[in-house]
Coordinates of C-alpha atoms in Angstrom, one line a residue:
M1 CA 33.4 137.8 35.1
V2 CA 32.7 134.1 35.9
R3 CA 29.1 133.5 34.7
P4 CA 26.8 130.8 36.2
W5 CA 26.8 128.7 33.0
H6 CA 30.6 128.4 33.4
L7 CA 30.1 126.8 36.8
A8 CA 27.3 124.5 35.5
A9 CA 29.5 123.3 32.7
C10 CA 32.2 122.5 35.2
A11 CA 29.8 120.6 37.4
V12 CA 28.7 118.4 34.5
L13 CA 32.3 117.7 33.4
L14 CA 33.2 116.8 37.0
G15 CA 30.9 113.8 37.0
F16 CA 31.3 112.8 33.3
P17 CA 34.5 110.8 33.4
A18 CA 33.6 108.4 36.2
G19 CA 30.0 108.2 35.1
C20 CA 31.1 107.0 31.7
L21 CA 34.0 104.8 32.8
S22 CA 32.3 102.9 35.6
P23 CA 29.6 100.9 33.7
V24 CA 31.9 100.3 30.7
A25 CA 34.7 99.0 32.9
L26 CA 32.3 96.8 35.0
H27 CA 30.7 95.4 31.9
R28 CA 34.1 94.5 30.3
A29 CA 35.4 93.0 33.6
M30 CA 32.4 90.7 34.0
L31 CA 32.7 89.4 30.5
E32 CA 36.5 88.9 30.8
Y33 CA 36.2 87.0 34.1
D34 CA 33.6 84.8 32.6
R35 CA 35.6 84.1 29.4
S36 CA 38.8 83.5 31.4
V37 CA 37.2 80.9 33.7
A38 CA 35.5 79.1 30.8
E39 CA 38.7 78.9 28.8
A40 CA 40.8 77.8 31.9
E41 CA 38.3 74.9 32.6
S42 CA 38.3 73.8 29.0
E43 CA 42.1 73.8 28.8
M44 CA 42.2 72.0 32.1
L45 CA 40.1 69.1 30.7
L46 CA 42.3 68.9 27.6
L47 CA 45.4 69.0 29.8
N48 CA 44.1 66.0 31.8
I49 CA 43.6 64.1 28.5
A50 CA 47.2 64.9 27.7
R51 CA 48.3 63.7 31.2
L52 CA 46.4 60.4 30.8
H53 CA 47.9 60.0 27.3
Q54 CA 51.4 60.2 28.9
E55 CA 50.4 57.9 31.8
A56 CA 50.5 60.7 34.3
P57 CA 47.9 61.3 37.1
V58 CA 45.1 63.8 36.6
H59 CA 44.5 66.9 38.7
F60 CA 41.6 69.3 38.7
T61 CA 41.0 72.7 40.3
V62 CA 37.9 74.9 40.3
T63 CA 37.4 78.6 40.7
S64 CA 35.2 78.8 43.8
N65 CA 35.0 82.5 44.2
I66 CA 35.9 85.7 42.4
A67 CA 35.6 88.9 44.5
A68 CA 36.6 92.1 42.7
T69 CA 36.3 95.6 43.9
F70 CA 36.4 98.6 41.5
D71 CA 37.5 102.1 42.6
F72 CA 36.3 104.8 40.1
R73 CA 37.7 108.3 40.7
S74 CA 37.4 111.5 38.9
N75 CA 38.9 114.9 39.5
A76 CA 38.5 118.4 38.0
G77 CA 39.8 121.8 38.6
V78 CA 39.4 125.4 37.3
S79 CA 42.3 127.9 37.3
G80 CA 42.7 131.3 35.8
Q81 CA 43.5 134.9 36.0
I82 CA 40.9 137.7 36.3
F83 CA 41.9 141.3 35.7
E84 CA 40.0 144.3 37.0
R85 CA 38.8 147.0 34.7
G86 CA 41.4 149.6 34.1
G87 CA 44.2 147.1 33.6
T88 CA 46.6 147.3 30.7
A89 CA 45.3 147.1 27.2
F90 CA 46.8 143.7 26.8
S91 CA 45.3 142.1 29.9
R92 CA 42.8 139.3 29.2
N93 CA 40.8 137.1 31.6
T94 CA 42.2 133.5 31.2
Y95 CA 40.7 130.2 32.5
G96 CA 42.0 126.7 32.6
L97 CA 40.1 123.5 33.2
T98 CA 41.7 120.2 34.3
L99 CA 39.8 116.8 34.2
G100 CA 41.0 113.3 35.2
A101 CA 39.6 109.9 35.8
S102 CA 41.0 106.6 37.1
V103 CA 39.8 103.1 37.6
A104 CA 41.4 100.7 40.1
E105 CA 40.5 97.0 40.1
N106 CA 41.4 94.6 43.0
P107 CA 40.3 91.1 42.3
T108 CA 40.7 88.1 44.7
I109 CA 40.3 84.7 43.0
S110 CA 39.9 81.6 45.1
I111 CA 41.0 78.3 43.5
V112 CA 40.1 75.0 45.1
P113 CA 41.9 71.8 44.2
I114 CA 39.5 68.9 43.7
Q115 CA 40.8 66.1 45.9
G116 CA 39.7 63.6 48.5
E117 CA 36.0 62.9 48.8
E118 CA 35.3 65.7 46.3
F119 CA 37.5 64.1 43.7
A120 CA 35.8 60.7 44.3
R121 CA 32.3 62.2 43.8
R122 CA 33.0 64.4 40.8
I123 CA 35.7 62.5 38.9
L124 CA 35.6 58.9 39.8
T125 CA 31.9 58.2 40.5
P126 CA 30.1 57.0 37.4
L127 CA 27.5 59.4 35.9
D128 CA 24.0 58.4 36.9
H129 CA 20.9 57.9 34.8
M130 CA 19.4 61.3 35.7
K131 CA 22.3 63.2 34.2
F132 CA 22.0 61.1 31.1
D133 CA 18.3 61.8 30.9
F134 CA 19.0 65.5 31.4
V135 CA 21.6 65.7 28.6
V136 CA 19.5 63.7 26.2
H137 CA 16.6 66.1 26.5
E138 CA 18.9 69.0 26.1
G139 CA 19.1 67.9 22.5
R140 CA 22.5 66.2 22.4
N141 CA 23.3 63.7 19.7
L142 CA 22.4 60.3 21.1
H143 CA 25.0 58.5 18.9
L144 CA 27.7 60.7 20.3
L145 CA 26.4 60.6 23.8
L146 CA 26.3 56.8 24.0
R147 CA 29.8 56.4 22.4
L148 CA 31.2 58.8 24.9
M149 CA 29.3 58.0 28.1
G150 CA 28.7 54.3 27.5
R151 CA 31.0 51.8 29.3
A152 CA 29.3 48.6 28.3
F153 CA 26.1 46.8 27.4
Y154 CA 24.7 44.0 29.5
L155 CA 22.4 42.0 27.2
D156 CA 19.8 39.5 28.5
E157 CA 20.0 36.3 26.6
P158 CA 18.6 32.7 27.2
S159 CA 22.0 31.6 28.4
G160 CA 22.3 34.6 30.8
R161 CA 23.5 38.2 30.8
R162 CA 26.3 38.9 28.2
L163 CA 28.8 41.7 28.6
I164 CA 29.8 43.9 25.6
V165 CA 32.4 46.5 26.5
N166 CA 33.1 49.7 24.6
D167 CA 36.8 49.1 24.1
P168 CA 38.7 49.0 20.8
A169 CA 41.2 46.6 22.5
K170 CA 38.4 44.0 22.3
P171 CA 37.4 44.2 18.7
G172 CA 34.4 41.8 18.8
D173 CA 32.8 43.7 21.7
Y174 CA 33.7 47.1 20.4
E175 CA 32.1 46.5 17.0
E176 CA 28.9 45.1 18.5
F177 CA 28.7 48.0 20.9
R178 CA 29.0 50.4 18.0
R179 CA 26.3 48.6 16.1
L180 CA 23.9 48.6 19.1
V181 CA 24.5 52.3 19.6
M182 CA 23.8 53.1 15.9
H183 CA 20.6 51.2 16.1
L184 CA 19.4 53.2 19.1
A185 CA 20.5 56.4 17.3
A186 CA 18.5 55.5 14.2
L187 CA 15.4 54.9 16.2
H188 CA 15.9 58.1 18.1
E189 CA 16.3 60.0 14.8
A190 CA 13.1 58.4 13.5
K191 CA 11.3 59.6 16.8
A192 CA 10.6 55.9 17.6
L193 CA 12.5 55.8 20.8
F194 CA 11.3 56.6 24.3
I195 CA 13.9 57.9 26.7
G196 CA 12.8 58.9 30.1
P197 CA 11.8 57.9 33.6
L198 CA 9.3 55.1 34.3
R199 CA 6.0 56.4 35.8
Y200 CA 3.6 54.1 37.6
E201 CA 1.1 54.2 40.4
E202 CA 1.9 52.8 43.8
E203 CA -1.2 51.4 45.7
Q204 CA -1.9 50.4 49.3
E205 CA -5.3 48.9 50.1
A206 CA -6.9 49.6 53.5
L207 CA -10.1 48.6 55.3
L208 CA -11.3 51.6 57.2
P209 CA -14.2 51.7 59.7
Q210 CA -15.2 55.1 58.3
P211 CA -14.2 57.4 55.4
P212 CA -11.0 59.4 55.7
T213 CA -11.5 62.8 57.3
A214 CA -10.8 66.0 55.5
T215 CA -7.6 66.4 57.5
E216 CA -6.4 62.9 56.5
V217 CA -7.3 63.6 52.8
L218 CA -5.3 66.9 52.8
G219 CA -2.4 65.3 54.7
A220 CA -2.2 62.5 52.1
L221 CA -2.3 65.1 49.3
T222 CA 0.6 67.0 50.7
H223 CA 2.7 63.8 50.4
G224 CA 1.5 63.0 46.9
Y225 CA -1.1 60.4 47.9
Q226 CA -4.8 60.2 47.1
W227 CA -7.6 58.2 48.8
S228 CA -10.1 56.3 46.6
K229 CA -13.0 54.2 47.6
T230 CA -12.8 50.8 45.8
G231 CA -15.9 49.0 47.2
P232 CA -18.4 48.8 50.0
D233 CA -17.8 48.1 53.6
G234 CA -14.9 50.6 54.0
H235 CA -12.6 49.3 51.3
Y236 CA -10.2 52.1 50.3
V237 CA -6.9 52.4 48.4
L238 CA -4.2 54.9 48.9
R239 CA -2.4 55.8 45.6
R240 CA 0.5 57.9 44.5
Q241 CA 2.3 58.6 41.2
V242 CA 5.9 57.4 41.3
T243 CA 8.7 58.6 39.0
G244 CA 11.3 55.8 38.6
R245 CA 14.4 55.0 36.7
T246 CA 15.3 56.1 33.2
V247 CA 14.6 53.6 30.5
I248 CA 15.3 53.4 26.7
T249 CA 12.6 51.5 24.8
N250 CA 10.8 51.4 21.4
M251 CA 7.4 51.4 23.1
N252 CA 5.6 54.0 25.2
P253 CA 5.6 52.7 28.8
E254 CA 2.4 54.6 29.4
H255 CA 0.6 52.1 27.2
L256 CA 1.8 49.1 29.3
P257 CA -0.2 47.9 32.4
N258 CA 0.7 49.6 35.6
A259 CA 1.7 46.2 37.2
E260 CA 4.2 45.6 34.3
R261 CA 5.7 49.1 34.7
K262 CA 6.1 48.5 38.4
R263 CA 7.8 45.1 37.9
W264 CA 10.1 46.8 35.4
Q265 CA 10.9 49.5 38.0
D266 CA 11.5 46.8 40.7
S267 CA 14.1 45.2 38.5
A268 CA 15.6 48.6 37.6
V269 CA 16.3 49.6 41.2
Q270 CA 18.4 46.5 41.7
A271 CA 20.9 47.9 39.2
P272 CA 23.4 50.6 40.2
P273 CA 22.6 54.3 39.6
N274 CA 24.7 54.5 36.4
A275 CA 22.7 51.7 34.7
I276 CA 19.9 52.5 32.2
L277 CA 17.4 49.8 31.2
I278 CA 17.0 49.1 27.5
D279 CA 14.1 47.1 26.0
I280 CA 13.9 47.1 22.2
R281 CA 10.9 44.8 21.6
P282 CA 10.2 42.8 18.4
E283 CA 6.7 44.2 18.1
G284 CA 7.9 47.8 18.1
P285 CA 9.7 50.0 15.5
G286 CA 13.1 48.6 14.7
G287 CA 12.1 45.3 16.2
T288 CA 14.0 43.2 13.6
Y289 CA 17.0 44.1 15.7
A290 CA 15.6 43.5 19.1
F291 CA 17.6 43.3 22.4
R292 CA 17.0 43.7 26.1
G293 CA 19.3 44.5 29.0
L294 CA 21.0 47.7 30.3
I295 CA 23.8 50.0 29.5
K296 CA 26.2 51.3 32.2
L297 CA 27.7 54.8 32.1
R298 CA 31.3 55.8 32.6
S299 CA 32.7 58.3 35.2
L300 CA 34.3 61.5 34.0
Y301 CA 37.7 59.9 34.6
E302 CA 36.8 57.0 32.4
I303 CA 35.6 59.3 29.6
L304 CA 38.9 61.2 29.6
N305 CA 40.9 58.0 29.9
F306 CA 39.0 56.5 27.0
V307 CA 39.7 59.5 24.8
A308 CA 43.4 59.6 25.9
H309 CA 44.1 56.0 25.1
T310 CA 42.4 56.1 21.7
L311 CA 45.1 58.7 20.7
A312 CA 47.7 55.9 20.2
Q313 CA 47.5 52.9 22.6
T314 CA 44.1 51.6 21.5
P315 CA 42.9 53.6 18.5
E316 CA 39.3 53.4 17.3
Y317 CA 38.5 52.2 13.9
G318 CA 35.5 52.3 11.5
V319 CA 32.5 50.2 12.1
E320 CA 29.5 49.9 9.8
P321 CA 25.9 49.8 11.1
D322 CA 24.0 46.5 11.2
P323 CA 22.0 45.8 8.0
R324 CA 18.8 45.7 10.1
S325 CA 19.3 49.3 11.2
R326 CA 18.3 52.3 9.1
F327 CA 21.2 54.4 10.4
H328 CA 22.2 57.3 8.1
G329 CA 23.8 59.7 10.5
L330 CA 27.4 60.8 11.0
N331 CA 29.7 57.9 12.0
P332 CA 33.2 59.1 12.5
V333 CA 36.0 56.7 13.3
R334 CA 37.0 58.5 16.5
T335 CA 34.6 59.5 19.3
L336 CA 36.7 62.6 20.0
A337 CA 39.7 63.4 17.9
I338 CA 42.5 65.1 19.8
H339 CA 45.6 65.9 17.7
T340 CA 49.1 66.0 19.1
S341 CA 52.2 67.5 17.5
E342 CA 55.1 69.7 18.3
S343 CA 53.1 72.8 17.5
A344 CA 49.4 73.6 17.0
P345 CA 48.0 75.4 14.0
A346 CA 47.2 79.1 14.6
D347 CA 43.5 78.5 14.1
A348 CA 43.1 75.6 16.5
A349 CA 39.9 75.7 18.4
L350 CA 41.7 74.8 21.7
A351 CA 45.3 73.8 22.4
V352 CA 47.5 73.1 25.5
M353 CA 51.1 72.0 25.9
Y354 CA 52.3 69.2 28.1
N355 CA 55.8 67.8 28.3
G356 CA 56.9 69.3 25.0
R357 CA 53.8 68.2 23.0
V358 CA 50.8 70.2 22.0
Y359 CA 47.4 68.7 22.2
W360 CA 44.7 70.5 20.1
I361 CA 41.3 70.3 18.6
A362 CA 40.8 71.3 15.0
S363 CA 38.6 74.3 14.2
D364 CA 37.8 73.5 10.5
P365 CA 34.2 72.6 9.5
T366 CA 35.0 68.9 9.2
A367 CA 35.8 68.8 13.0
S368 CA 32.3 69.9 14.1
W369 CA 31.7 66.4 15.6
D370 CA 34.9 66.7 17.7
R371 CA 34.0 70.2 19.0
E372 CA 30.5 69.0 19.9
A373 CA 32.1 66.0 21.7
F374 CA 34.4 68.2 23.7
A375 CA 31.6 70.6 24.6
L376 CA 29.7 67.5 25.9
V377 CA 32.7 66.6 28.1
Y378 CA 32.7 70.1 29.4
Q379 CA 29.0 70.0 30.1
L380 CA 29.3 66.7 32.0
F381 CA 32.1 68.2 34.1
Q382 CA 29.8 71.0 35.0
L383 CA 27.0 68.6 35.9
T384 CA 29.2 67.0 38.5
V385 CA 29.6 70.3 40.4
T386 CA 29.0 70.1 44.2
D387 CA 29.3 72.8 46.9
V388 CA 33.0 73.4 46.7
S389 CA 32.8 75.9 49.5
R390 CA 32.3 72.9 51.9
A391 CA 35.3 71.0 50.5
M392 CA 37.8 70.3 53.3
V393 CA 40.8 71.2 51.3
P394 CA 42.9 74.4 51.3
A395 CA 41.9 77.1 48.8
I396 CA 44.5 79.0 46.9
A397 CA 43.7 82.7 47.0
I398 CA 45.2 84.9 44.3
S399 CA 45.1 88.6 44.8
K400 CA 46.0 91.0 42.1

């Protein structure tokens, strides 16, 4: 006799395989896709450093879309023999249960080459002051950040503006650049450095025959303006708070008069977007080593090219801090040490092969600076992301 509990057990078992497999498979697939994309982009950055080291052109691709469908199936069956009463003494009722489950995955991955206008914007255009401000306030090491992103200082001196490039091929400039960066890093570690956008009030005076109406007041507020009465006989002023360019200084700009902050902003907007104003004043902390000017930032291409050329063509070398600086942080010889050999160690943090040579980053504790530097390069690459779906280039669709 087939009892009801037999049928209930079969019903439970019918749904069990797919119910267990579907969330597990989906969870693992999401993590594997994420890991694969991150590893591929990291290796692509290292591969382009290898290309530049061998004087080859760079090439980038991005994964614009991953569409994966999952088909979860289960099957079950019950078979058996049932004997009526009165059968032979050796007859027995027998039952058989079959269960099965399958998972089918069908991913389609779209890969878009970065070229044309997209290549110019993401790879060749210098990083702007807003990206620098964002990365600094993410807690990145300022010393590492300026050594990697900084193209050159432009210092204001009585004789004019002097250029100091971050290039080991020009030892005098390179050493001074390193000392200036270490001084800024020392002030930052001592919490004596302001890094952020200038904020000031923009004012427009007006002589009105009557006070602004409620509609005019509300309309001004929606655009960030505020009406204030400054005197009798209809004298009013329209004010708004303005957020300007990023500056680096050893004084709090909020303590400066509004007119001075506005003049500073007016001079800042004359510089390109990749320029950051610097003003280390004698009366502030670290003022014994005072300087004023700006620092220009590199593009992602320049960063990769700098790292590639310091492998052999123009290697970096040790530079001690200026005696006027109280710098006690890490000061490695190389901004980002990429090793090259015929084979990479088994425990390398990251490795790629190009033209018979392996380029790799060490994983030992002494290479923590290099791993942080490469993670910063990866973050900067992600900060240049634009809407790749609008790129007028053919996508490569890979279906599995």
